[in-house]
mmCIF file of C-alpha atoms and ligand atoms in Angstrom:
data_model
loop_
_atom_site.group_PDB
_atom_site.id
_atom_site.type_symbol
_atom_site.label_atom_id
_atom_site.label_comp_id
_atom_site.label_asym_id
_atom_site.label_seq_id
_atom_site.Cartn_x
_atom_site.Cartn_y
_atom_site.Cartn_z
ATOM 1 C CA MET A 72 52.293 126.918 114.048
ATOM 2 C CA LYS A 73 53.433 125.422 110.756
ATOM 3 C CA LYS A 74 56.222 128.017 110.578
ATOM 4 C CA LEU A 75 57.371 127.253 114.110
ATOM 5 C CA PHE A 76 57.473 123.543 113.306
ATOM 6 C CA PHE A 77 59.555 124.316 110.224
ATOM 7 C CA ILE A 78 62.034 126.422 112.226
ATOM 8 C CA ILE A 79 62.342 123.767 114.925
ATOM 9 C CA THR A 80 62.961 121.093 112.290
ATOM 10 C CA ILE A 81 65.713 123.198 110.691
ATOM 11 C CA LEU A 82 67.319 123.929 114.063
ATOM 12 C CA MET A 83 67.337 120.235 114.922
ATOM 13 C CA ALA A 84 68.755 119.250 111.542
ATOM 14 C CA LEU A 85 71.626 121.756 111.617
ATOM 15 C CA PRO A 86 73.861 120.138 114.228
ATOM 16 C CA MET A 87 73.197 116.734 112.664
ATOM 17 C CA ALA A 88 74.283 117.985 109.250
ATOM 18 C CA ALA A 89 77.403 119.534 110.769
ATOM 19 C CA GLN A 90 78.160 116.322 112.583
ATOM 20 C CA THR A 91 77.708 114.182 109.462
ATOM 21 C CA LYS A 92 80.053 116.423 107.543
ATOM 22 C CA GLN A 93 82.649 116.320 110.263
ATOM 23 C CA SER A 94 82.425 112.576 110.757
ATOM 24 C CA LEU A 95 83.183 111.966 107.060
ATOM 25 C CA THR A 96 86.660 113.425 107.395
ATOM 26 C CA ILE A 97 89.710 111.240 106.762
ATOM 27 C CA ARG A 98 92.528 112.227 109.119
ATOM 28 C CA ASN A 99 95.709 110.688 107.785
ATOM 29 C CA GLY A 100 98.108 109.202 110.301
ATOM 30 C CA GLU A 101 95.797 109.711 113.280
ATOM 31 C CA LEU A 102 94.072 107.028 115.331
ATOM 32 C CA TRP A 103 91.028 105.735 113.433
ATOM 33 C CA ASN A 104 88.513 104.415 115.916
ATOM 34 C CA ASP A 105 85.885 101.819 115.064
ATOM 35 C CA ASP A 106 82.377 101.831 116.533
ATOM 36 C CA SER A 107 83.698 100.359 119.783
ATOM 37 C CA GLY A 108 86.263 103.133 120.221
ATOM 38 C CA GLN A 109 89.279 100.965 119.305
ATOM 39 C CA HIS A 110 91.879 101.908 116.680
ATOM 40 C CA ILE A 111 91.061 99.916 113.540
ATOM 41 C CA ASN A 112 93.274 96.833 113.365
ATOM 42 C CA ALA A 113 93.305 95.977 109.641
ATOM 43 C CA HIS A 114 96.784 96.559 108.261
ATOM 44 C CA GLY A 115 98.094 95.783 104.789
ATOM 45 C CA GLY A 116 94.426 95.650 103.933
ATOM 46 C CA GLY A 117 92.005 96.023 101.090
ATOM 47 C CA ILE A 118 88.352 96.880 100.650
ATOM 48 C CA MET A 119 85.553 95.006 98.894
ATOM 49 C CA LYS A 120 82.149 96.542 98.245
ATOM 50 C CA TYR A 121 79.176 94.209 98.455
ATOM 51 C CA GLY A 122 75.677 95.664 98.153
ATOM 52 C CA ASP A 123 75.814 99.118 99.716
ATOM 53 C CA THR A 124 78.475 98.160 102.256
ATOM 54 C CA TYR A 125 82.245 98.408 102.160
ATOM 55 C CA TYR A 126 84.152 95.593 103.880
ATOM 56 C CA TRP A 127 87.704 96.344 104.968
ATOM 57 C CA PHE A 128 89.935 93.300 105.513
ATOM 58 C CA GLY A 129 93.397 93.565 107.007
ATOM 59 C CA GLU A 130 96.068 92.020 109.199
ATOM 60 C CA HIS A 131 95.399 92.030 112.912
ATOM 61 C CA LYS A 132 98.560 93.293 114.609
ATOM 62 C CA SER A 133 99.530 92.909 118.262
ATOM 63 C CA GLU A 134 101.385 95.131 120.743
ATOM 64 C CA HIS A 135 104.805 93.516 120.390
ATOM 65 C CA THR A 136 104.808 91.380 117.255
ATOM 66 C CA SER A 137 103.737 91.474 113.632
ATOM 67 C CA ASP A 138 103.284 87.692 113.644
ATOM 68 C CA ALA A 139 99.672 86.577 113.228
ATOM 69 C CA LEU A 140 98.290 85.848 116.689
ATOM 70 C CA VAL A 141 94.654 86.426 115.698
ATOM 71 C CA GLY A 142 94.167 86.427 111.918
ATOM 72 C CA VAL A 143 92.396 88.624 109.407
ATOM 73 C CA MET A 144 90.015 91.281 110.720
ATOM 74 C CA CYS A 145 86.912 92.585 108.970
ATOM 75 C CA TYR A 146 85.237 95.981 109.401
ATOM 76 C CA ALA A 147 82.070 97.190 107.678
ATOM 77 C CA SER A 148 80.985 100.696 106.714
ATOM 78 C CA LYS A 149 78.493 102.411 104.450
ATOM 79 C CA ASP A 150 80.408 105.706 104.268
ATOM 80 C CA LEU A 151 84.090 104.633 104.458
ATOM 81 C CA VAL A 152 84.605 106.658 107.651
ATOM 82 C CA ASN A 153 82.396 105.070 110.331
ATOM 83 C CA TRP A 154 83.473 101.448 110.708
ATOM 84 C CA HIS A 155 81.794 98.589 112.554
ATOM 85 C CA ASN A 156 84.123 95.900 113.850
ATOM 86 C CA CYS A 157 82.816 92.586 112.435
ATOM 87 C CA GLY A 158 85.515 90.637 114.278
ATOM 88 C CA VAL A 159 87.900 87.988 113.008
ATOM 89 C CA ALA A 160 87.111 86.975 109.418
ATOM 90 C CA LEU A 161 89.834 84.307 109.136
ATOM 91 C CA SER A 162 91.181 82.924 112.363
ATOM 92 C CA VAL A 163 94.654 81.451 112.779
ATOM 93 C CA SER A 164 94.720 77.805 113.855
ATOM 94 C CA ASP A 165 95.768 76.263 117.168
ATOM 95 C CA GLU A 166 96.665 72.990 115.481
ATOM 96 C CA ARG A 167 100.429 72.415 115.532
ATOM 97 C CA GLY A 168 101.950 72.389 112.085
ATOM 98 C CA HIS A 169 98.837 73.848 110.465
ATOM 99 C CA ASP A 170 99.659 76.157 107.524
ATOM 100 C CA ILE A 171 98.096 79.113 109.352
ATOM 101 C CA GLU A 172 99.175 78.103 112.847
ATOM 102 C CA ARG A 173 99.040 80.939 115.377
ATOM 103 C CA GLY A 174 102.400 82.724 115.115
ATOM 104 C CA CYS A 175 102.699 82.383 111.341
ATOM 105 C CA ILE A 176 103.084 85.496 109.191
ATOM 106 C CA LEU A 177 99.843 86.300 107.417
ATOM 107 C CA GLU A 178 99.998 89.529 105.410
ATOM 108 C CA ARG A 179 98.124 91.710 102.918
ATOM 109 C CA PRO A 180 94.801 89.795 102.807
ATOM 110 C CA LYS A 181 92.449 90.755 99.971
ATOM 111 C CA VAL A 182 88.898 89.548 99.318
ATOM 112 C CA ILE A 183 86.974 89.389 96.044
ATOM 113 C CA TYR A 184 83.402 88.263 95.443
ATOM 114 C CA ASN A 185 82.700 85.660 92.801
ATOM 115 C CA LYS A 186 79.334 86.438 91.212
ATOM 116 C CA VAL A 187 79.026 82.948 89.677
ATOM 117 C CA THR A 188 79.776 80.804 92.746
ATOM 118 C CA LYS A 189 78.457 83.497 95.137
ATOM 119 C CA LYS A 190 81.513 82.905 97.352
ATOM 120 C CA PHE A 191 83.806 85.442 98.967
ATOM 121 C CA CYS A 192 87.396 84.518 98.135
ATOM 122 C CA MET A 193 90.293 85.632 100.311
ATOM 123 C CA TRP A 194 93.943 85.456 99.248
ATOM 124 C CA PHE A 195 96.887 86.447 101.440
ATOM 125 C CA HIS A 196 100.650 86.201 101.769
ATOM 126 C CA LEU A 197 101.603 83.360 104.089
ATOM 127 C CA GLU A 198 104.856 82.487 105.830
ATOM 128 C CA LEU A 199 104.888 79.272 107.829
ATOM 129 C CA LYS A 200 105.449 79.587 111.562
ATOM 130 C CA GLY A 201 109.084 79.715 112.649
ATOM 131 C CA ARG A 202 110.504 79.933 109.130
ATOM 132 C CA GLY A 203 110.873 83.693 108.724
ATOM 133 C CA TYR A 204 110.048 84.729 105.183
ATOM 134 C CA GLU A 205 111.409 81.621 103.426
ATOM 135 C CA ALA A 206 108.161 79.781 102.592
ATOM 136 C CA ALA A 207 106.924 82.659 100.361
ATOM 137 C CA ARG A 208 103.455 81.201 99.799
ATOM 138 C CA TYR A 209 99.997 82.500 99.126
ATOM 139 C CA GLY A 210 96.994 81.212 101.058
ATOM 140 C CA VAL A 211 93.356 80.942 99.998
ATOM 141 C CA ALA A 212 90.208 80.932 102.134
ATOM 142 C CA VAL A 213 86.531 81.094 101.271
ATOM 143 C CA ALA A 214 83.266 82.212 102.878
ATOM 144 C CA ASP A 215 79.546 82.393 102.141
ATOM 145 C CA ARG A 216 79.152 85.780 103.779
ATOM 146 C CA PRO A 217 81.340 88.860 103.303
ATOM 147 C CA GLU A 218 82.397 89.129 106.949
ATOM 148 C CA GLY A 219 83.110 85.399 107.166
ATOM 149 C CA PRO A 220 83.911 83.167 108.899
ATOM 150 C CA TYR A 221 86.400 82.242 106.160
ATOM 151 C CA LYS A 222 87.429 78.612 105.805
ATOM 152 C CA PHE A 223 91.110 78.086 105.043
ATOM 153 C CA LEU A 224 91.500 76.003 101.865
ATOM 154 C CA TYR A 225 95.218 75.665 101.116
ATOM 155 C CA SER A 226 98.527 77.451 100.751
ATOM 156 C CA SER A 227 101.069 77.053 97.980
ATOM 157 C CA ARG A 228 103.859 78.437 95.853
ATOM 158 C CA ALA A 229 102.665 79.776 92.490
ATOM 159 C CA ASN A 230 102.423 78.201 89.052
ATOM 160 C CA ALA A 231 104.765 75.235 89.536
ATOM 161 C CA GLY A 232 106.076 73.743 86.299
ATOM 162 C CA THR A 233 104.861 76.646 84.147
ATOM 163 C CA TRP A 234 106.796 79.369 82.339
ATOM 164 C CA PRO A 235 105.269 82.829 81.993
ATOM 165 C CA VAL A 236 103.212 83.605 78.866
ATOM 166 C CA GLU A 237 106.230 85.359 77.338
ATOM 167 C CA GLY A 238 108.226 82.113 77.588
ATOM 168 C CA ALA A 239 111.350 81.214 79.549
ATOM 169 C CA PRO A 240 113.137 84.549 80.084
ATOM 170 C CA MET A 241 116.757 85.295 79.251
ATOM 171 C CA ASN A 242 117.493 87.807 82.046
ATOM 172 C CA PHE A 243 116.930 87.797 85.796
ATOM 173 C CA ASN A 244 115.750 84.262 85.431
ATOM 174 C CA GLU A 245 117.889 82.468 88.016
ATOM 175 C CA TYR A 246 115.137 82.415 90.665
ATOM 176 C CA LEU A 247 112.427 81.674 88.108
ATOM 177 C CA LYS A 248 114.445 78.639 86.987
ATOM 178 C CA ARG A 249 115.318 77.614 90.541
ATOM 179 C CA ASP A 250 111.651 77.646 91.582
ATOM 180 C CA PHE A 251 110.199 76.264 88.338
ATOM 181 C CA GLY A 252 109.611 72.826 89.853
ATOM 182 C CA MET A 253 108.398 73.746 93.344
ATOM 183 C CA GLY A 254 106.468 76.869 92.307
ATOM 184 C CA GLN A 255 107.305 80.549 92.280
ATOM 185 C CA MET A 256 107.677 82.622 95.445
ATOM 186 C CA SER A 257 104.610 84.628 96.395
ATOM 187 C CA ARG A 258 104.917 87.475 98.917
ATOM 188 C CA ASP A 259 103.397 91.030 98.939
ATOM 189 C CA MET A 260 100.182 90.784 96.940
ATOM 190 C CA THR A 261 96.889 92.147 95.768
ATOM 191 C CA LEU A 262 93.883 90.873 93.784
ATOM 192 C CA TYR A 263 92.159 92.547 90.867
ATOM 193 C CA ILE A 264 88.896 91.785 89.050
ATOM 194 C CA ASP A 265 88.798 93.132 85.518
ATOM 195 C CA ASP A 266 85.646 94.356 83.759
ATOM 196 C CA ASP A 267 85.211 90.984 82.033
ATOM 197 C CA GLY A 268 85.038 89.230 85.424
ATOM 198 C CA LYS A 269 88.512 87.670 85.125
ATOM 199 C CA ALA A 270 90.528 87.981 88.314
ATOM 200 C CA TYR A 271 94.287 88.270 88.812
ATOM 201 C CA HIS A 272 96.723 87.702 91.649
ATOM 202 C CA ILE A 273 99.602 90.180 91.580
ATOM 203 C CA PHE A 274 102.541 89.336 93.834
ATOM 204 C CA SER A 275 106.223 89.892 94.543
ATOM 205 C CA SER A 276 108.137 86.856 93.338
ATOM 206 C CA GLU A 277 111.693 85.757 92.538
ATOM 207 C CA GLU A 278 113.172 86.907 95.899
ATOM 208 C CA ASN A 279 111.156 90.138 95.544
ATOM 209 C CA TYR A 280 112.996 91.061 92.346
ATOM 210 C CA THR A 281 110.032 90.673 90.002
ATOM 211 C CA LEU A 282 106.254 90.980 90.227
ATOM 212 C CA HIS A 283 104.090 88.252 88.743
ATOM 213 C CA ILE A 284 100.572 88.833 87.447
ATOM 214 C CA ALA A 285 98.725 85.513 87.445
ATOM 215 C CA GLU A 286 95.272 84.781 86.075
ATOM 216 C CA LEU A 287 92.788 83.064 88.393
ATOM 217 C CA THR A 288 90.386 80.261 87.545
ATOM 218 C CA ALA A 289 86.698 81.111 87.094
ATOM 219 C CA ASP A 290 86.006 80.287 90.770
ATOM 220 C CA TYR A 291 88.817 82.655 91.903
ATOM 221 C CA LEU A 292 90.357 79.920 94.059
ATOM 222 C CA HIS A 293 93.351 78.793 91.938
ATOM 223 C CA HIS A 294 95.817 80.019 89.340
ATOM 224 C CA THR A 295 95.106 78.991 85.757
ATOM 225 C CA GLY A 296 98.844 78.727 85.011
ATOM 226 C CA ARG A 297 98.833 81.817 82.771
ATOM 227 C CA TYR A 298 101.063 84.523 84.209
ATOM 228 C CA THR A 299 103.381 87.316 83.172
ATOM 229 C CA ARG A 300 106.469 88.831 84.823
ATOM 230 C CA MET A 301 106.292 92.556 85.423
ATOM 231 C CA ALA A 302 109.221 95.006 85.787
ATOM 232 C CA PRO A 303 111.801 92.160 85.937
ATOM 233 C CA GLY A 304 114.575 92.919 88.439
ATOM 234 C CA GLY A 305 112.780 96.115 89.583
ATOM 235 C CA GLN A 306 112.348 94.998 93.210
ATOM 236 C CA ASN A 307 108.745 96.060 93.620
ATOM 237 C CA GLU A 308 106.563 95.292 96.620
ATOM 238 C CA ALA A 309 103.152 96.333 97.949
ATOM 239 C CA PRO A 310 101.357 96.298 94.566
ATOM 240 C CA ALA A 311 98.092 98.236 94.217
ATOM 241 C CA ILE A 312 96.236 98.491 90.915
ATOM 242 C CA PHE A 313 93.354 100.319 89.270
ATOM 243 C CA LYS A 314 92.016 101.023 85.793
ATOM 244 C CA HIS A 315 91.221 104.476 84.430
ATOM 245 C CA GLU A 316 89.738 105.013 80.971
ATOM 246 C CA GLY A 317 91.100 101.729 79.666
ATOM 247 C CA THR A 318 94.627 102.109 81.091
ATOM 248 C CA TYR A 319 95.877 99.917 83.944
ATOM 249 C CA TRP A 320 97.847 101.785 86.602
ATOM 250 C CA MET A 321 99.945 100.099 89.231
ATOM 251 C CA ILE A 322 101.561 101.735 92.252
ATOM 252 C CA THR A 323 104.193 99.825 94.199
ATOM 253 C CA SER A 324 106.956 100.432 96.739
ATOM 254 C CA GLY A 325 110.593 99.500 96.781
ATOM 255 C CA CYS A 326 111.921 96.761 99.085
ATOM 256 C CA THR A 327 112.983 98.358 102.378
ATOM 257 C CA GLY A 328 110.947 96.253 104.816
ATOM 258 C CA TRP A 329 108.879 98.350 107.241
ATOM 259 C CA ALA A 330 110.784 101.559 106.385
ATOM 260 C CA PRO A 331 108.997 103.784 103.876
ATOM 261 C CA ASN A 332 110.512 104.471 100.461
ATOM 262 C CA GLU A 333 109.602 106.226 97.223
ATOM 263 C CA ALA A 334 106.466 104.962 95.458
ATOM 264 C CA ARG A 335 106.775 103.677 91.895
ATOM 265 C CA MET A 336 104.124 103.878 89.216
ATOM 266 C CA PHE A 337 103.526 101.863 86.043
ATOM 267 C CA SER A 338 100.888 101.811 83.317
ATOM 268 C CA ALA A 339 99.848 99.351 80.631
ATOM 269 C CA PRO A 340 97.189 99.077 77.929
ATOM 270 C CA SER A 341 96.455 95.495 79.028
ATOM 271 C CA ILE A 342 96.950 93.639 82.297
ATOM 272 C CA TRP A 343 99.419 91.508 80.329
ATOM 273 C CA GLY A 344 101.504 94.591 79.560
ATOM 274 C CA PRO A 345 103.657 96.031 78.236
ATOM 275 C CA TRP A 346 104.160 97.948 81.498
ATOM 276 C CA THR A 347 105.846 101.352 81.342
ATOM 277 C CA GLN A 348 107.341 103.026 84.416
ATOM 278 C CA HIS A 349 106.465 106.651 85.296
ATOM 279 C CA PRO A 350 107.851 109.015 87.945
ATOM 280 C CA ASN A 351 106.679 108.930 91.570
ATOM 281 C CA PRO A 352 102.997 110.035 91.674
ATOM 282 C CA CYS A 353 103.218 111.511 95.204
ATOM 283 C CA ARG A 354 103.298 115.287 95.746
ATOM 284 C CA GLY A 355 103.908 117.371 98.873
ATOM 285 C CA PRO A 356 105.832 116.880 102.130
ATOM 286 C CA LYS A 357 107.526 113.477 102.448
ATOM 287 C CA SER A 358 106.418 112.596 98.910
ATOM 288 C CA GLU A 359 109.858 110.980 98.410
ATOM 289 C CA ILE A 360 108.905 108.373 101.045
ATOM 290 C CA THR A 361 105.194 107.974 100.184
ATOM 291 C CA PHE A 362 104.316 110.359 103.072
ATOM 292 C CA GLY A 363 105.817 107.813 105.487
ATOM 293 C CA GLY A 364 103.573 105.007 104.237
ATOM 294 C CA GLN A 365 103.574 101.998 101.917
ATOM 295 C CA SER A 366 100.876 101.233 99.344
ATOM 296 C CA THR A 367 98.358 98.513 100.105
ATOM 297 C CA TYR A 368 95.273 99.032 97.911
ATOM 298 C CA ILE A 369 93.516 101.366 95.517
ATOM 299 C CA LEU A 370 89.787 101.604 96.117
ATOM 300 C CA GLU A 371 87.357 102.484 93.353
ATOM 301 C CA VAL A 372 84.427 104.548 94.616
ATOM 302 C CA ARG A 373 81.363 105.438 92.552
ATOM 303 C CA GLY A 374 79.567 108.672 93.372
ATOM 304 C CA GLU A 375 75.822 109.146 93.186
ATOM 305 C CA GLY A 376 76.090 110.145 89.535
ATOM 306 C CA GLN A 377 78.193 106.978 88.966
ATOM 307 C CA GLU A 378 81.348 109.101 88.559
ATOM 308 C CA VAL A 379 84.390 107.014 89.450
ATOM 309 C CA ARG A 380 87.061 108.152 91.905
ATOM 310 C CA HIS A 381 90.040 106.270 93.275
ATOM 311 C CA ILE A 382 91.462 106.315 96.771
ATOM 312 C CA PHE A 383 95.083 105.386 97.401
ATOM 313 C CA MET A 384 95.466 103.435 100.655
ATOM 314 C CA ALA A 385 98.782 103.038 102.477
ATOM 315 C CA ASP A 386 100.115 101.823 105.835
ATOM 316 C CA ILE A 387 102.394 103.758 108.147
ATOM 317 C CA TRP A 388 104.113 100.825 109.825
ATOM 318 C CA ARG A 389 105.205 100.877 113.476
ATOM 319 C CA PRO A 390 107.462 97.805 113.674
ATOM 320 C CA ASN A 391 108.196 98.385 117.379
ATOM 321 C CA HIS A 392 104.530 98.765 118.256
ATOM 322 C CA PRO A 393 102.739 97.030 115.374
ATOM 323 C CA ILE A 394 99.176 97.523 116.678
ATOM 324 C CA ASP A 395 99.736 101.285 116.517
ATOM 325 C CA ALA A 396 100.419 101.294 112.752
ATOM 326 C CA ARG A 397 98.422 104.057 111.052
ATOM 327 C CA TYR A 398 96.607 104.594 107.773
ATOM 328 C CA ILE A 399 96.897 107.036 104.897
ATOM 329 C CA TRP A 400 94.051 107.406 102.419
ATOM 330 C CA LEU A 401 94.360 109.999 99.671
ATOM 331 C CA PRO A 402 92.326 110.718 96.538
ATOM 332 C CA ILE A 403 94.007 110.039 93.199
ATOM 333 C CA ASP A 404 93.820 112.994 90.801
ATOM 334 C CA PHE A 405 94.855 113.115 87.163
ATOM 335 C CA GLU A 406 97.343 115.669 85.853
ATOM 336 C CA ASN A 407 98.390 115.601 82.199
ATOM 337 C CA GLY A 408 96.782 112.195 81.888
ATOM 338 C CA LYS A 409 98.759 110.667 84.778
ATOM 339 C CA PRO A 410 97.714 109.887 88.359
ATOM 340 C CA VAL A 411 98.984 112.188 91.117
ATOM 341 C CA ILE A 412 98.551 111.735 94.848
ATOM 342 C CA ARG A 413 98.705 114.989 96.823
ATOM 343 C CA TRP A 414 99.327 114.966 100.553
ATOM 344 C CA ARG A 415 96.490 116.205 102.722
ATOM 345 C CA GLU A 416 96.420 115.982 106.467
ATOM 346 C CA GLU A 417 92.650 115.655 106.273
ATOM 347 C CA TRP A 418 89.932 115.675 103.633
ATOM 348 C CA ASN A 419 86.257 114.970 103.283
ATOM 349 C CA ILE A 420 85.560 111.652 101.614
ATOM 350 C CA ASN A 421 82.480 113.045 99.848
ATOM 351 C CA GLU A 422 84.208 115.998 98.232
ATOM 352 C CA GLU A 423 84.262 116.380 94.481
HETATM 353 C C1 GAL B 269 107.487 94.918 103.694
HETATM 354 C C2 GAL B 269 106.225 94.307 103.179
HETATM 355 C C3 GAL B 269 105.330 94.047 104.357
HETATM 356 C C4 GAL B 269 106.085 93.129 105.329
HETATM 357 C C5 GAL B 269 107.419 93.754 105.686
HETATM 358 C C6 GAL B 269 108.251 92.857 106.580
HETATM 359 O O1 GAL B 269 108.365 95.228 102.647
HETATM 360 O O2 GAL B 269 105.601 95.156 102.273
HETATM 361 O O3 GAL B 269 104.119 93.477 103.932
HETATM 362 O O4 GAL B 269 106.300 91.896 104.695
HETATM 363 O O5 GAL B 269 108.155 94.048 104.540
HETATM 364 O O6 GAL B 269 109.523 93.399 106.789
#
């Protein structure tokens, strides 16, 4: 009897095990359905882990426009493959003239948790409604719970009236000088929390010629005024950053709008630099155009034995059908001490 029970238990467990394994597969470029059967709508996104749950925040995109008609979406998952749609985390406003009025451009939202204030802090790239990409602002919103609702706080240009830590630069400084008074332009962006709890806002500035890395205040809601210029004149967008054994690695794209281009990679011994450029980390078909995608975030994942892995996240844009934009997630390996990203159509997120 005992034996029969054992056999039945094994037989019942087998298909479940097979199913679990299968459902943890990342299929790059395919439709990724959430728990309601809808393709995940969280583009230009980033992921924050809180407790044992991953929260994925990204731009909601519509059928015919990339303008923000809804706001920032949030999805939750414990395994990074099965996602629950938590709905709209930050909603656009119906008030005319509001900074995040419906129809504005609201891109690349990222959320970080502040352990001291216990608030969830969202930063994003904001363009005011009807003004194309000329406003070049960042926006900040805050929430008490990871999934929101997030309350919009303000939007602004960056670090008005302040020179970078290295002083007033000699080269490629025309835009920096032009915008000194009103604040520096702030477009494609990411956030990063360092091991000491200090957070940074990394964004394309100076007409997308130069990235700025700006320190945040202890509450993660403002700039402190300390910032550095990175790869001046290099025209980098879509910054994504991670740290590996004490070295900071940044992967970016060039500036070709929605069209994919070759990824760039940089490293530095400190977030303040000096930053050194390395060759394209991508390997395999279409590696010269980031596999058809554009970087958005690098997720740090800790295995059961606390071993750290990094996942490179990118967007395959569909400018003519924005809601149908797809995702690429690939593990970052190290080869001769440098990150490499190898193309895989599909892979199991739990693999070694
Ligand atoms: C890309 C940028 C996207 C979006 C797009 C608009 O270069 O990374 O976030 O702004 O341009 O053309």
